[in-house]
Coordinates of C-alpha atoms in Angstrom, one line a residue:
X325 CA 0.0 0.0 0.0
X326 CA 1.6 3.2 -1.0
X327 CA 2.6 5.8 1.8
X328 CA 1.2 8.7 0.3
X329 CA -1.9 10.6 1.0
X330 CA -4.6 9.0 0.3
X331 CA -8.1 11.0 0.1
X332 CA -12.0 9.8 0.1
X333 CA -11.9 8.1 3.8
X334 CA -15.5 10.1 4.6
X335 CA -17.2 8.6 1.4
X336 CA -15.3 5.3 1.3
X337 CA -15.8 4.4 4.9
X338 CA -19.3 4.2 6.5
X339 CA -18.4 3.6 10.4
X340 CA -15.1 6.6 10.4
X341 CA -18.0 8.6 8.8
X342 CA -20.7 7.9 11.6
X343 CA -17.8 8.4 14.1
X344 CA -16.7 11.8 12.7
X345 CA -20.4 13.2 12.6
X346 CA -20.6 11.8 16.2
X347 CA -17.7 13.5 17.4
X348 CA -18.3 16.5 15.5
X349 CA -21.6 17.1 17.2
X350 CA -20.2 16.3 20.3
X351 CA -17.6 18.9 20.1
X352 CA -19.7 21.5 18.6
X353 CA -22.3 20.9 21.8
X354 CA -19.3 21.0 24.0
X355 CA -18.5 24.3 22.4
X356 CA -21.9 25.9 23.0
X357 CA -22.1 24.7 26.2
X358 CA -18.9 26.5 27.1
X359 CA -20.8 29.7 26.4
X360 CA -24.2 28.8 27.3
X361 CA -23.5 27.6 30.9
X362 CA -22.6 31.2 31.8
X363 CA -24.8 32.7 30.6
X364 CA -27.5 30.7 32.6
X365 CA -25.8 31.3 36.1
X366 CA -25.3 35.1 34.9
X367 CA -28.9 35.7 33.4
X368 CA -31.6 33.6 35.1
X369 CA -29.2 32.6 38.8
X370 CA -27.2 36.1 39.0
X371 CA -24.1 34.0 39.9
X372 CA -21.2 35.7 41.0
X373 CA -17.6 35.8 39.3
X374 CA -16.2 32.9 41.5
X375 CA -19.2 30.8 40.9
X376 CA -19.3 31.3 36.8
X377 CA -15.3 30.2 37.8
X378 CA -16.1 27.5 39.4
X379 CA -18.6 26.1 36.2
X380 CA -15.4 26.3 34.0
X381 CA -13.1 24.2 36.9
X382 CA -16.0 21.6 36.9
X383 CA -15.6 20.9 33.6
X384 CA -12.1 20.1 33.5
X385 CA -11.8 18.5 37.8
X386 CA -13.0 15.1 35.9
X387 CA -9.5 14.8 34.2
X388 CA -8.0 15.3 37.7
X389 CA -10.3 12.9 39.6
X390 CA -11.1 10.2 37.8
X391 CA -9.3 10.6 34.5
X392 CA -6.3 7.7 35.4
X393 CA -8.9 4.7 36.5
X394 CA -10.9 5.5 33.1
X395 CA -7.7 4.6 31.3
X396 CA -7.9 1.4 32.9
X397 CA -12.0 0.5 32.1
X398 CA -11.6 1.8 29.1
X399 CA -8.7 -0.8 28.1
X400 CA -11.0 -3.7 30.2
X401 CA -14.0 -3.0 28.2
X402 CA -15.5 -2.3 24.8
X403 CA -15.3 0.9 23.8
X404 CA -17.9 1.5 21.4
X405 CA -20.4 1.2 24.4
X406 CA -18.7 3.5 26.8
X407 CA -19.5 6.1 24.1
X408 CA -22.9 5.5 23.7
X409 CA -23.5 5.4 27.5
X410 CA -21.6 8.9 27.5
X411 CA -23.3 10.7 25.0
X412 CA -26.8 9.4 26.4
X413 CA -25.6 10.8 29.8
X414 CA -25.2 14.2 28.6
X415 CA -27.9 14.0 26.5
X416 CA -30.4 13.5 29.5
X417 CA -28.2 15.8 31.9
X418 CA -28.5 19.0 29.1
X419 CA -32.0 18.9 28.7
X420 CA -32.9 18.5 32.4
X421 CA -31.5 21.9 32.9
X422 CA -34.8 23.9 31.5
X423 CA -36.8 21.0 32.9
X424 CA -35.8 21.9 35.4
X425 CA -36.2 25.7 35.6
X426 CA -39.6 25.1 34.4
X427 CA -40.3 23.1 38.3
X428 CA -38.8 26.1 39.8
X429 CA -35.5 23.7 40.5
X430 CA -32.5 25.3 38.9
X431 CA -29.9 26.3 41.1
X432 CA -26.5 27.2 40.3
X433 CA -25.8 23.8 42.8
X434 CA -27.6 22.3 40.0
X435 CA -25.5 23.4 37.4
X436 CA -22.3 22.8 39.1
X437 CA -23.6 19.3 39.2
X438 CA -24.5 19.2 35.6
X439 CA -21.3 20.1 34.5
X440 CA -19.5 17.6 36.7
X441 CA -21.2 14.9 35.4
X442 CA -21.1 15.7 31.8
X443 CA -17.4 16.5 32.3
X444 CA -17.0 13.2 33.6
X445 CA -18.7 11.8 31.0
X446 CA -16.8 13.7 28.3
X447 CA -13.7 12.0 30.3
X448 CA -15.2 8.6 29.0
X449 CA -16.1 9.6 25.9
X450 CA -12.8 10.8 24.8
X451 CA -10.6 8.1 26.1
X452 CA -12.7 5.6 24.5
X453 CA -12.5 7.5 21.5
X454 CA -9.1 7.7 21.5
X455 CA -9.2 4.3 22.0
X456 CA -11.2 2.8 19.6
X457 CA -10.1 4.8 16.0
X458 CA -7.6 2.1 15.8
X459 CA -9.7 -0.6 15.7
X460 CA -12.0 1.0 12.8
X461 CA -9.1 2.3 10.6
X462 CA -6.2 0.3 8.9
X463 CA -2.8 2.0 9.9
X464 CA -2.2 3.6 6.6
X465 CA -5.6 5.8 7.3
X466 CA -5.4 6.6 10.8
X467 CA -3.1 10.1 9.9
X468 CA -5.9 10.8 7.5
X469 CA -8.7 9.9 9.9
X470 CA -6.9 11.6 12.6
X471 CA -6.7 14.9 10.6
X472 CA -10.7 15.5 9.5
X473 CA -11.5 14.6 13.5
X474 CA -9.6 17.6 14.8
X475 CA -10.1 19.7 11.7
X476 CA -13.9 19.3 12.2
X477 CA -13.4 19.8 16.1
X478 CA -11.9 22.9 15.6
X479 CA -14.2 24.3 13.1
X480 CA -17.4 23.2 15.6
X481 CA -15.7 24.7 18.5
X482 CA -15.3 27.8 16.1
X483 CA -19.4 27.7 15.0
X484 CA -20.2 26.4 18.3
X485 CA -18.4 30.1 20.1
X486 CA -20.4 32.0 17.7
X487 CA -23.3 30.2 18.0
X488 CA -24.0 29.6 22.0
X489 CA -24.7 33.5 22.4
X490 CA -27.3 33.7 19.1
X491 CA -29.1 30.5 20.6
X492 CA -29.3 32.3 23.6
X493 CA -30.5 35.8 22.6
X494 CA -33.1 33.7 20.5
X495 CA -34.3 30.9 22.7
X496 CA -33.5 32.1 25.9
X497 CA -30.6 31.3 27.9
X498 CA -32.3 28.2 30.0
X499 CA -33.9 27.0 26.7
X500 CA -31.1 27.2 24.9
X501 CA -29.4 23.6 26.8
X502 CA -31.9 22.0 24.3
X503 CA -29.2 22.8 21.6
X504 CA -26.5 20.9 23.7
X505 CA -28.9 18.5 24.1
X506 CA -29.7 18.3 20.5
X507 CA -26.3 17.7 19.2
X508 CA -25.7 14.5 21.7
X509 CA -29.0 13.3 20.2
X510 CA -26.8 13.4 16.8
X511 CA -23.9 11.8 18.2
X512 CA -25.9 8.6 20.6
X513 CA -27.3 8.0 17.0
X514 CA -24.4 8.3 14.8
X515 CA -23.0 5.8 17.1
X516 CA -25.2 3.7 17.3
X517 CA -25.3 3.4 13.8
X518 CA -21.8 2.2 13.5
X519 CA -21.6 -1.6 12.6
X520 CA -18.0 -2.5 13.1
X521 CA -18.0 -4.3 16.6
X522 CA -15.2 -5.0 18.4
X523 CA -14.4 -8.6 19.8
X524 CA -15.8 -9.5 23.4
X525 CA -13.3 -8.6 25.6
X526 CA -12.7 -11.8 28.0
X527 CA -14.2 -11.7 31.4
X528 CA -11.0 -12.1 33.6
X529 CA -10.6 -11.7 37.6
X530 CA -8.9 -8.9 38.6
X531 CA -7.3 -8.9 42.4
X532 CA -7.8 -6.1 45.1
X533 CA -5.8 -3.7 44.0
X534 CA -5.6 -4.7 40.4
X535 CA -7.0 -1.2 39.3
X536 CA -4.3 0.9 41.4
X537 CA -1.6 -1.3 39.7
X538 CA -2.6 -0.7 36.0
X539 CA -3.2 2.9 36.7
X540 CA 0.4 2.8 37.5
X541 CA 1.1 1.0 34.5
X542 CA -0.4 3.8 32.6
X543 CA 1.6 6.4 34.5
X544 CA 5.1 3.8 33.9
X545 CA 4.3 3.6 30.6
X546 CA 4.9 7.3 30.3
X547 CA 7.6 7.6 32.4
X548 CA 9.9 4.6 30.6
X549 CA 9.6 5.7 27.3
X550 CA 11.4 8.8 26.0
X551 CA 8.5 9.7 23.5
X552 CA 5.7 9.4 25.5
X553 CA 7.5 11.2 28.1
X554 CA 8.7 14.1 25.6
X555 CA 5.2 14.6 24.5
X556 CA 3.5 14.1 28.0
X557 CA 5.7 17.0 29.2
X558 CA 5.5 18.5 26.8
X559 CA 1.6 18.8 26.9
X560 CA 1.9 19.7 30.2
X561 CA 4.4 23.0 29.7
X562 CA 2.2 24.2 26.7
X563 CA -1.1 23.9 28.0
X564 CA 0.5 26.2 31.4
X565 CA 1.3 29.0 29.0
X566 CA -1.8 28.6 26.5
X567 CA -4.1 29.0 29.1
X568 CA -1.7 31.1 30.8
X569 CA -2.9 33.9 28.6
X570 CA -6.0 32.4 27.3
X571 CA -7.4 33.4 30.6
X572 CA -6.8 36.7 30.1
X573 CA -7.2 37.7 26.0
X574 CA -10.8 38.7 26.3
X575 CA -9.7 41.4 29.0
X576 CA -6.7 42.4 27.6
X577 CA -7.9 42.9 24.1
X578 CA -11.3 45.2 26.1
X579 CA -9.1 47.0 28.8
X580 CA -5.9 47.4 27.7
X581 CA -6.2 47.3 23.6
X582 CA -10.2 49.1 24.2
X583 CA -11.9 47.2 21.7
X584 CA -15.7 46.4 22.3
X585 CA -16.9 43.3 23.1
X586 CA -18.6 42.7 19.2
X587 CA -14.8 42.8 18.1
X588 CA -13.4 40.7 20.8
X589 CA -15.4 37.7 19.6
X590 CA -14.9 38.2 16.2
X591 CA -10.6 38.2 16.8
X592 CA -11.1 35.3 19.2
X593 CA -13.2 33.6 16.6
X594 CA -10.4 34.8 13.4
X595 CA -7.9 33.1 15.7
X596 CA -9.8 29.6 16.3
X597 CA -10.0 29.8 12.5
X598 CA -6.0 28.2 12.8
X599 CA -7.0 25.6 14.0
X600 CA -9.2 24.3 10.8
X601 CA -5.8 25.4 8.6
X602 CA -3.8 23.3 11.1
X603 CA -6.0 19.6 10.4
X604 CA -5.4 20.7 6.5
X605 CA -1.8 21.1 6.7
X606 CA -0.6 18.4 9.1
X607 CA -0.6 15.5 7.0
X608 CA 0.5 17.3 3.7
X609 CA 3.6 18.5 6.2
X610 CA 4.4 15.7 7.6
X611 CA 4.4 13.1 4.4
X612 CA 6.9 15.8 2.9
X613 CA 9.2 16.5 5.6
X614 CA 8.5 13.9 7.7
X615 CA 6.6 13.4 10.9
X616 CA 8.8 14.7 13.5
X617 CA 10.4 17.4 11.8
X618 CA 6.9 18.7 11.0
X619 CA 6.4 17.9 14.9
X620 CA 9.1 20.3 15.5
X621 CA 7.6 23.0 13.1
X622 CA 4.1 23.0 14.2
X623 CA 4.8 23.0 17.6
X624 CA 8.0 25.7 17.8
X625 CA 7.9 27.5 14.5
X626 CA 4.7 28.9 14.2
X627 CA 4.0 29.8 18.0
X628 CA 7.3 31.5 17.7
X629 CA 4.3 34.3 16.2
X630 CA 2.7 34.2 19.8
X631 CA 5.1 36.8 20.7
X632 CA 3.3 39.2 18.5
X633 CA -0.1 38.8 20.8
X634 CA 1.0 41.2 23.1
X635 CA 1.9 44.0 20.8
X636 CA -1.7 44.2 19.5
X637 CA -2.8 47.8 19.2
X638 CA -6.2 49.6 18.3
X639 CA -6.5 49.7 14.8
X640 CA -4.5 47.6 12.4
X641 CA -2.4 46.8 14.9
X642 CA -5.2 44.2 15.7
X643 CA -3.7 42.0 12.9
X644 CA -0.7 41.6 15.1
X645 CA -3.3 39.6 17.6
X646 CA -5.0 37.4 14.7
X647 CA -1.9 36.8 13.2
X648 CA -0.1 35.5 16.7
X649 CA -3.4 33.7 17.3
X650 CA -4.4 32.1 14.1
X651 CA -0.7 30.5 14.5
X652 CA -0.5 29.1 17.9
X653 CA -4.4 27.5 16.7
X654 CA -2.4 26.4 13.6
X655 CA 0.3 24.6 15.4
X656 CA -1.9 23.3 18.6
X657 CA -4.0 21.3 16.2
X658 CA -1.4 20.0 13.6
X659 CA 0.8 18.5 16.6
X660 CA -2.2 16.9 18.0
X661 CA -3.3 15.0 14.9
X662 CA 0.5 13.9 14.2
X663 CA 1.0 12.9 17.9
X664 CA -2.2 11.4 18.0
X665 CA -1.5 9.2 15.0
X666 CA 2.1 8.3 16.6
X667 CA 0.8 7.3 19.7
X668 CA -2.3 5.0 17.8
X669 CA 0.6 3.3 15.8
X670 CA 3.4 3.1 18.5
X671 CA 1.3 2.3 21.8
X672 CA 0.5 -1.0 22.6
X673 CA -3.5 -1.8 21.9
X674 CA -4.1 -3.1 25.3
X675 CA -2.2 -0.4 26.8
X676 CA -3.9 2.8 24.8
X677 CA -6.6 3.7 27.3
X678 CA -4.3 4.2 30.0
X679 CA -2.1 6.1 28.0
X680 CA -4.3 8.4 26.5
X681 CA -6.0 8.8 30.4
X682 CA -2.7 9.3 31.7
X683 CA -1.5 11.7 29.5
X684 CA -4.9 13.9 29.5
X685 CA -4.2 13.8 33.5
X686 CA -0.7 14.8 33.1
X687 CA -1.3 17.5 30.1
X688 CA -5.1 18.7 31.8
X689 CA -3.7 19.1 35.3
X690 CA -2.0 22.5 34.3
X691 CA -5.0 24.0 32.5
X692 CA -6.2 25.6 36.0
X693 CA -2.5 26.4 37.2
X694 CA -2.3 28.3 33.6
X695 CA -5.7 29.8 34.2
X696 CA -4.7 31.1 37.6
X697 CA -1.1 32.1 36.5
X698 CA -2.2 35.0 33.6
X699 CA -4.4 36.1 36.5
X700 CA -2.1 37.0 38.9
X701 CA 0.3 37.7 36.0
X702 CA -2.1 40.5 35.2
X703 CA -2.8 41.6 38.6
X704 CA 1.0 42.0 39.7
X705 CA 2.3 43.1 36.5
X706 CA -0.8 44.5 34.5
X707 CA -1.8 42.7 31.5
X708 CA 0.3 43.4 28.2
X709 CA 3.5 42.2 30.7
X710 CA 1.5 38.8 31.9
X711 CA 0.5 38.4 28.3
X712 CA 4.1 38.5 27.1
X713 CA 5.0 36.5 29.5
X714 CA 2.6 33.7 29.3
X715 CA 3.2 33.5 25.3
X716 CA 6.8 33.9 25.7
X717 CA 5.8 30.6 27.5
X718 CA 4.2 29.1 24.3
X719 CA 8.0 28.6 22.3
X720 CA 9.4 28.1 25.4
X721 CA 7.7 24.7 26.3
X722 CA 8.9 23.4 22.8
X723 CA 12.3 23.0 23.8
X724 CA 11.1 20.1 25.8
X725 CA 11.0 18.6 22.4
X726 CA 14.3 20.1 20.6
X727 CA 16.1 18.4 23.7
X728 CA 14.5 15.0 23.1
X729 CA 14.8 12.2 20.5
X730 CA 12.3 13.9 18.1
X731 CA 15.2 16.4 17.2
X732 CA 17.6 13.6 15.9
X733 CA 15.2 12.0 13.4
X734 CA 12.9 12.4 10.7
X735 CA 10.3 10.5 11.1
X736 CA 8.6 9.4 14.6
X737 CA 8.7 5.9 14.9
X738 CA 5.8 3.7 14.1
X739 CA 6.5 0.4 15.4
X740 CA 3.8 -1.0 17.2
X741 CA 5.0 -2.5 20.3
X742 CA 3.9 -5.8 22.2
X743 CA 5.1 -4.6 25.4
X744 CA 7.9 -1.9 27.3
X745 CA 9.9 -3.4 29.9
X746 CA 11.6 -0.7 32.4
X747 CA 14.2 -2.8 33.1
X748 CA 15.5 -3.1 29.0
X749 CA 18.7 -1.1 28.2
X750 CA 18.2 2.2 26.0
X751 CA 19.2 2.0 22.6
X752 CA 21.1 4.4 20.6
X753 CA 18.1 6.3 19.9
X754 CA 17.0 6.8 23.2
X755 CA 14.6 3.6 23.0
X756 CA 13.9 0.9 25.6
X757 CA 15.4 -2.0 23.4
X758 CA 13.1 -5.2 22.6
X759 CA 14.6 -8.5 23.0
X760 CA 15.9 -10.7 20.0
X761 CA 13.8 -13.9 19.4

């Protein structure tokens, strides 16, 4: 089978078709939700600042809390059914929320329960997910498979940002969680709709314990092998300084920049654009120059432009912001389809749930450090200074990966490995050798 690219998956194969509208209308629900949730506790609860804060951190404390042992149920079970059950969940949980109101029950206790739940249940959705590509798609289409998922992601978190606030305005904030609702009706159904099943998994016993000991697994796995740990720490640097001023954009760009907010979303929305032009580019890149070079590009080169974000002015000099934005979007996404391919092909099957679950822990558990960083960055030192500083931190965290084994190669491997013992010497390369047979 050549190595090229090779185009048509979406009409030539039914089930990655069902998955991608799935997943696409989950994202895009995500997307409104992270828009329409506010506006709820603001409009009909009068919630104040910390508790619209505390929506947002209830979202993402699933990664934290139960993100590891999900790796491990995820690799002990089907997957296919783990994402039905998760998109039902959020399903039922959205459209309770103007039920609801209509009893006189919403509370913003309520919604703080909503969103942990349906943050838990993203947590199971997108580790299974992860999980289960593979087992739909032959190697040779899983970069291609990989790329249409996040560019569709990113262009339904884009339409899903400029769509929560219309639905709201419209519908009404309260009624609006029927949208949300809506687009995980789409996805159980998509899903469900998928014919590919995977084999039973076997029933086997597993020992008190048993479930602490492959959660370490998960956690050894990373900490063994020099790419998993490159990228994990990677993950975990970037997301810091991402969010590090991604916390504080929309108030820089009002108070220090004085743009209105009309503006501020359309800039915000520009820059999310990237990330569509990102999925397009990453596997063109990559087959030319190779898949860790282009690693290297995506994730240093381009966000090298971050360091124009805090030099936006009024006026043109707002092109200085889309620019720097539209090219950390750019990067963001193209590494993540290239490193999610390597880790589908490299990663033992058995082994991928925990992997993906422990790297989400490892790469999540600095989003609210980042969050909390640009804010007292921008109280201490005012905000153009905390927003130079936390992009400066955007380059910065790629030298994790020009001081790694992705700088001496071109390609990332591809291998797909039976198993990583701790105890095997390191190649040349960095590698945990495999024994001869």
């Amino acid at each position: 089978m050549s190595q090229g690219i090779r185009g048509g998956l979406l009409y030539r194969h039914r089930d990655f078709r069902l998955l991608w509208c799935g997943e696409t209308a989950g994202k895009f629900g995500a997307s409104v939700t992270g828009v329409a949730m506010p506006l709820v506790a603001v409009s009909s609860l009068h919630a104040s600042t910390f508790e619209v804060g505390l929506l947002s951190a209830a979202g993402w404390a699933p990664w934290l809390i139960v993100g590891l042992p999900v790796g491990v149920w995820v690799d002990r079970l089907r997957r296919r059914p783990i994402m039905l059950a998760a998109a039902a969940l959020s399903l039922v949980l959205f459209a309770g929320v103007p039920v609801a109101a209509w009893f006189g029950r919403l509370s913003t206790g309520l919604l703080l329960a909503v969103a942990l739940l349906t943050g838990t249940a993203a947590v199971f959705f997108q580790t299974a997910y992860s999980a289960y590509l593979p087992s739909i798609l032959e190697p040779a289409d899983q970069p291609e498979g990989n790329a249409k998922l996040h560019g569709s992601a990113s262009a339904a978190q884009i339409a899903g940002l400029g769509s929560g606030g219309l639905i709201a305005q419209v519908t009404g904030a309260v009624n609006g969680m029927f949208a949300q609702a809506a687009t995980f009706l789409v996805s159980l159904l998509c899903l469900a709709g998928i014919r590919h099943r995977e084999p039973r998994v076997s029933r086997t016993e597993h020992r008190p314990g048993a479930l602490v000991g492959e959660v370490r697994e998960g956690l050894r796995l990373i900490a063994v092998d020099p790419w998993f740990r490159t990228f994990a720490l990677f993950g975990a640097a970037s997301n810091l300084a991402l969010m590090g001023y991604q916390s504080i954009q929309v108030v820089f760009l009002v108070r220090s920049v004085g743009l209105t907010p009309g503006t501020v979303g359309a800039l915000v929305a520009a820059t999310s654009a990237g990330g569509v032009a990102g999925a397009f580019a990453a596997r063109r890149v990559a087959h030319r120059i190779g898949t860790a070079r282009a690693t290297l590009l995506f994730e240093l080169g381009l966000p090298l432009l971050a360091l124009l974000i805090p030099l936006t002015v009024d006026g043109a000099g707002v092109l200085l912001f889309v620019t720097g934005g539209f090219s950390v979007s750019a990067g963001v996404v193209a590494g993540n389809i290239i490193k999610a391919s390597f880790q589908q092909s490299y990663c033992p099957p058995d082994l991928l749930g925990r992997l993906t679950a422990s790297t989400a822990f490892l790469s999540y558990g600095t989003i609210p450090l980042g969050a909390l960083l640009g804010g007292a960055l921008g109280t201490a030192l005012g905000l153009r200074t905390a927003m130079a500083l936390t992009t400066a931190g955007i380059p910065l965290a790629a030298l994790i990966l020009v001081f790694s084994p992705i700088r001496r190669c071109r390609d990332l491997p591809t291998i797909r490995r039976p198993a990583i013992d701790p105890q095997l010497p390191l190649d040349s390369d960095g590698e945990r050798a495999l024994p001869r047979h």
